[in-house]
Coordinates of C-alpha atoms in Angstrom, one line a residue:
M1 CA -11.1 5.3 -10.5
E2 CA -9.0 6.1 -6.9
K3 CA -12.0 5.9 -4.7
V4 CA -13.3 2.6 -6.1
F5 CA -10.2 1.1 -5.4
L6 CA -9.9 2.9 -1.8
E7 CA -13.2 1.6 -0.7
K8 CA -12.0 -1.5 -2.1
L9 CA -9.4 -1.4 0.6
Q10 CA -11.1 -0.6 3.3
K11 CA -14.3 -3.2 2.5
T12 CA -12.0 -5.7 2.3
R13 CA -9.6 -4.4 5.7
R14 CA -6.5 -4.9 3.3
V15 CA -5.0 -1.9 4.0
P16 CA -1.5 -1.0 3.7
S17 CA 0.8 0.2 6.6
G18 CA 1.8 3.1 3.9
L19 CA 0.0 5.0 1.4
L20 CA 1.0 7.7 -0.8
F21 CA -1.6 9.8 -2.3
Y22 CA 0.0 11.7 -5.6
G23 CA -1.4 14.2 -8.2
K24 CA -1.2 17.7 -9.2
E25 CA -1.6 20.5 -6.5
G26 CA -5.6 20.7 -5.8
S27 CA -7.0 17.4 -7.2
G28 CA -7.9 16.1 -3.8
K29 CA -5.3 14.1 -2.2
T30 CA -5.7 15.9 1.3
K31 CA -9.7 15.8 1.7
R32 CA -9.4 12.4 0.3
A33 CA -7.2 11.5 3.2
F34 CA -9.5 12.5 5.5
E35 CA -12.1 10.6 4.0
F36 CA -10.2 7.6 3.6
A37 CA -9.0 7.9 7.5
K38 CA -12.4 8.4 8.7
G39 CA -13.6 5.0 7.4
L40 CA -10.3 3.6 8.6
L41 CA -11.2 5.1 11.9
C42 CA -15.1 4.7 12.2
K43 CA -16.1 2.7 15.2
E44 CA -19.1 0.8 13.1
G45 CA -16.5 -0.2 10.3
V46 CA -18.5 1.5 8.1
P47 CA -16.2 2.3 4.4
W48 CA -15.3 6.3 4.3
G49 CA -17.2 6.2 8.0
C50 CA -21.0 6.3 8.9
G51 CA -20.6 10.0 10.0
E52 CA -22.8 9.3 13.0
C53 CA -20.5 7.9 15.3
V54 CA -18.2 9.7 17.9
S55 CA -14.8 8.9 15.9
C56 CA -16.5 10.0 12.4
K57 CA -18.0 13.1 14.1
H58 CA -14.2 13.9 15.5
V59 CA -12.9 13.3 12.1
S60 CA -15.5 15.4 10.4
E61 CA -14.8 18.5 12.1
M62 CA -11.1 18.1 12.0
E63 CA -11.2 18.2 8.6
R64 CA -13.5 21.6 8.4
K65 CA -11.2 23.3 10.6
F66 CA -8.8 22.3 8.0
F67 CA -10.1 23.3 4.9
S68 CA -11.5 26.4 6.4
G69 CA -8.6 27.8 8.1
E70 CA -9.4 27.0 11.6
T71 CA -6.7 25.8 12.6
Q72 CA -5.1 27.6 15.6
E73 CA -6.9 25.6 18.2
L74 CA -5.7 22.2 16.4
K75 CA -1.8 23.1 16.6
V76 CA 0.1 21.1 18.8
Y77 CA 3.6 22.2 19.9
G78 CA 6.4 20.6 22.0
E79 CA 8.9 22.3 23.7
A80 CA 12.8 21.3 22.1
E81 CA 16.0 23.2 23.4
G82 CA 13.8 25.4 25.6
K83 CA 12.3 26.3 22.4
K84 CA 8.4 26.2 21.3
T85 CA 8.2 23.8 17.9
F86 CA 4.9 22.8 16.1
L87 CA 4.3 19.6 15.6
Y88 CA 1.2 18.8 13.6
L89 CA -2.2 19.7 13.7
M90 CA -4.8 17.2 16.4
G91 CA -8.6 17.9 16.9
E92 CA -10.3 15.9 19.1
H93 CA -10.1 12.4 18.1
P94 CA -6.8 10.9 20.0
D95 CA -5.7 8.8 16.8
L96 CA -5.3 10.9 14.0
I97 CA -2.8 13.6 13.7
L98 CA -2.0 15.6 10.4
V99 CA 1.3 16.6 9.6
V100 CA 2.0 19.8 7.7
P101 CA 5.3 22.2 7.1
S102 CA 6.3 24.3 9.9
G103 CA 7.1 27.2 7.1
N104 CA 8.3 25.8 4.5
F105 CA 9.6 21.9 5.3
I106 CA 8.5 19.4 7.6
K107 CA 11.5 18.8 10.4
I108 CA 13.1 16.0 12.2
D109 CA 11.3 17.5 15.4
Q110 CA 7.9 16.5 13.7
I111 CA 8.8 12.8 12.6
R112 CA 9.9 12.5 16.0
A113 CA 6.8 13.4 17.4
I114 CA 5.0 10.7 15.0
K115 CA 7.4 8.2 16.5
D116 CA 6.0 9.1 19.6
F117 CA 2.4 8.8 18.7
V118 CA 2.4 5.8 17.3
S119 CA 4.1 4.1 20.0
L120 CA 0.6 4.3 22.1
K121 CA -2.1 2.0 21.6
P122 CA -5.6 3.3 19.7
A123 CA -7.8 5.2 22.3
L124 CA -10.9 5.5 20.5
S125 CA -10.9 3.6 17.3
G126 CA -9.3 0.2 16.7
R127 CA -6.3 1.9 14.7
K128 CA -4.4 5.0 14.5
V129 CA -4.0 6.7 11.2
V130 CA -1.3 9.7 10.2
I131 CA -1.5 12.0 7.2
V132 CA 1.8 13.7 6.6
D133 CA 0.1 16.1 4.0
D134 CA 2.7 17.8 1.5
A135 CA 5.0 15.0 2.2
H136 CA 7.8 16.2 -0.2
T137 CA 8.7 19.1 2.2
M138 CA 10.4 16.5 4.0
T139 CA 14.1 17.8 5.3
N140 CA 16.5 15.3 4.3
Q141 CA 16.7 14.5 8.0
S142 CA 13.3 13.9 8.3
A143 CA 12.6 12.0 5.7
N144 CA 15.3 9.4 6.6
A145 CA 13.9 9.4 10.1
L146 CA 10.2 8.8 8.6
L147 CA 11.5 5.8 6.3
K148 CA 12.4 4.2 9.8
T149 CA 9.0 3.9 10.9
L150 CA 7.7 2.9 7.7
E151 CA 10.2 -0.2 7.7
E152 CA 8.8 -1.2 10.7
P153 CA 5.7 -0.2 11.3
P154 CA 3.5 -0.4 14.2
P155 CA 0.5 -3.0 13.4
D156 CA -2.4 -0.7 14.1
T157 CA -1.4 2.3 12.1
T158 CA -1.3 3.6 8.7
F159 CA 0.5 6.3 7.3
I160 CA -1.0 8.6 4.3
L161 CA 1.3 10.4 2.9
T162 CA 0.1 13.1 0.3
T163 CA 2.4 14.9 -2.7
S164 CA 2.0 17.2 -5.5
R165 CA 5.8 16.5 -6.3
R166 CA 6.2 12.4 -6.3
S167 CA 9.9 12.7 -8.0
A168 CA 10.9 14.8 -4.4
I169 CA 10.2 11.6 -2.1
L170 CA 12.6 9.4 -1.6
P171 CA 12.9 6.4 -3.7
T172 CA 12.9 4.1 -0.4
I173 CA 10.1 5.6 0.9
L174 CA 8.2 5.3 -2.4
S175 CA 9.2 1.4 -2.5
R176 CA 7.7 1.4 0.9
T177 CA 4.5 2.5 0.4
F178 CA 1.6 2.0 -1.9
Q179 CA 1.2 4.4 -4.8
V180 CA -2.7 6.0 -5.8
E181 CA -2.6 8.4 -8.6
F182 CA -4.9 11.4 -8.0
K183 CA -5.9 12.7 -12.0
G184 CA -7.7 15.8 -10.4
F185 CA -11.0 16.7 -11.0
T186 CA -13.2 17.1 -14.4
K187 CA -14.1 20.7 -15.7
E188 CA -18.0 19.7 -14.6
E189 CA -16.9 19.0 -11.3
I190 CA -15.0 21.7 -10.9
K191 CA -17.5 24.5 -12.2
K192 CA -19.6 23.0 -9.6
L193 CA -17.4 22.5 -6.6
A194 CA -15.7 26.3 -7.0
G195 CA -18.4 28.0 -8.2
V196 CA -16.5 29.2 -11.5
D197 CA -17.4 29.1 -15.4
E198 CA -16.2 27.6 -18.3
E199 CA -13.0 29.5 -19.0
L200 CA -11.8 29.0 -15.3
A201 CA -12.3 25.9 -14.8
S202 CA -10.4 24.9 -17.8
L203 CA -7.4 27.1 -17.0
S204 CA -7.7 25.5 -13.5
G205 CA -6.4 22.1 -15.3
G206 CA -8.5 19.6 -12.8
S207 CA -7.1 22.0 -9.3
L208 CA -10.0 22.8 -7.3
K209 CA -7.5 24.5 -5.0
K210 CA -6.5 26.9 -8.6
A211 CA -10.0 27.5 -9.4
K212 CA -10.9 29.2 -6.3
L213 CA -7.7 31.0 -6.4
L214 CA -8.5 32.1 -9.7
K215 CA -12.2 33.2 -8.9
E216 CA -10.5 35.1 -6.2
N217 CA -7.8 36.9 -8.0
P218 CA -9.8 38.0 -11.4
E219 CA -6.8 40.3 -12.2
V220 CA -4.7 37.3 -12.5
V221 CA -6.4 36.1 -15.4
K222 CA -6.7 39.4 -16.9
L223 CA -3.1 40.4 -16.9
A224 CA -2.0 37.1 -18.1
E225 CA -4.7 37.3 -20.9
D226 CA -3.3 41.0 -21.8
F227 CA 0.2 40.0 -21.2
L228 CA -0.1 38.1 -24.6
S229 CA -1.3 41.2 -26.8
L230 CA 0.8 43.6 -25.2
S231 CA 4.0 45.2 -26.3
G232 CA 6.4 47.8 -25.3
E233 CA 5.6 50.0 -22.5
G234 CA 2.3 47.9 -22.0
I235 CA 4.7 44.9 -21.3
L236 CA 7.0 46.8 -19.0
R237 CA 3.6 47.9 -16.9
A238 CA 2.3 44.6 -16.9
I239 CA 6.1 43.2 -15.6
S240 CA 5.8 46.1 -13.0
E241 CA 2.3 44.6 -11.7
F242 CA 3.3 41.5 -11.6
E243 CA 6.5 42.0 -9.2
K244 CA 4.3 43.8 -6.9
W245 CA 2.4 40.3 -6.1
D246 CA 3.4 37.7 -3.3
T247 CA 5.1 34.6 -4.9
E248 CA 1.8 32.8 -4.1
K249 CA 0.3 35.2 -6.8
R250 CA 2.8 35.1 -9.2
K251 CA 2.9 30.9 -9.6
L252 CA -0.6 31.5 -10.1
F253 CA -0.3 34.0 -13.4
L254 CA 2.8 32.0 -14.7
D255 CA 0.6 28.7 -14.5
V256 CA -2.5 30.9 -16.3
L257 CA 0.2 32.3 -18.7
E258 CA 1.3 28.8 -19.4
E259 CA -2.0 27.5 -20.1
L260 CA -2.5 30.2 -22.4
L261 CA 0.3 29.9 -24.2
S262 CA -0.2 26.2 -24.4
R263 CA -3.5 27.0 -26.1
R264 CA -2.2 29.3 -28.4
A265 CA 0.3 26.4 -29.6
L266 CA -2.2 23.8 -30.5
E267 CA -4.6 26.8 -32.5
E268 CA -1.5 28.4 -34.2
K269 CA 0.5 25.4 -35.4
H270 CA 2.4 27.7 -37.8
R271 CA 4.1 29.5 -34.8
A272 CA 4.5 26.3 -32.9
E273 CA 8.2 26.7 -32.5
E274 CA 8.6 29.9 -30.9
Y275 CA 5.5 29.3 -28.7
E276 CA 7.6 25.9 -27.6
R277 CA 10.7 27.9 -26.6
A278 CA 8.2 30.3 -24.8
L279 CA 7.0 27.6 -23.0
E280 CA 10.5 26.1 -22.0
R281 CA 11.8 29.5 -21.2
L282 CA 8.4 29.7 -18.7
K283 CA 9.3 26.6 -17.2
L284 CA 12.3 28.0 -16.0
L285 CA 11.0 30.7 -14.8
K286 CA 8.3 29.1 -12.2
D287 CA 11.1 26.8 -11.3
G288 CA 13.4 29.9 -10.3
L289 CA 10.9 31.6 -8.8
S290 CA 10.6 29.4 -5.9
R291 CA 14.1 30.0 -5.3
G292 CA 13.5 33.6 -5.0
L293 CA 14.5 34.4 -8.5
S294 CA 12.8 37.6 -9.9
G295 CA 10.7 36.8 -12.5
S296 CA 10.8 40.6 -14.8
L297 CA 13.9 39.2 -17.0
G298 CA 12.1 36.2 -17.4
L299 CA 8.8 37.2 -18.6
T300 CA 10.4 40.1 -20.7
Y301 CA 12.7 37.4 -22.6
I302 CA 9.0 35.3 -23.1
S303 CA 7.3 38.7 -24.2
S304 CA 10.1 39.2 -26.8
L305 CA 9.7 35.8 -28.3
L306 CA 6.0 36.3 -28.7

């Protein structure tokens, strides 16, 4: 389990300068990054942090605000060519920053700000920590700029990158980081942490984030379940409802539909080829959706295969 391994690194103080936490979305990577950072920065040197020193309290408060969406006062901006540019999130802890996408991407100005940050000596703890969340959203420019820092890392700094798309990370960055896989939460953990029933825990696929979204959007699950039994005008009404949703809600619907189709493929083995074709088309639709593709034609075609 990744927690046991990471704890061993903290206890031995043999922490790599660069770590990559990867796994499916919602598998706890960012939360673990905060917890690991807390231990690295703890003034008492306790793995995962003592929770009582001033350093631990600052990290805990930043973590709380981040996951509860109270990030406005954490946002740090800079001036670039007369424009206000979002750089990173930073609470009261002077030795910890969290870099998140500005819009859809992590931009070159944000990486330049990281270089400025790590050039300073630690002010509170014995080292500095930089968490780069959703590292796969770095532009080519920003990824190459970060690579230069990773190639010659400051001796008192640890970089923790998180991603749900390891394949989108530059191979050169992969080679400069120690990779830790997150396999997601168990069904029982999902039920407890998200407060959902057995079915939603199963549909979440080990993603705590997805489980919470499913709980908040029961209409998504219902439409996906109905979609598999509808025909004719019913399909058209379902697709019309789908088109009203924003991109994130559409993605959630397609994830649920994929899980339900996968179940049917296992249960109805005599129709395995039909379900396999539908799943292939669904995966293409999911990829296209992130590029702004309308889902109506794809869903119509999928319904014709069932």
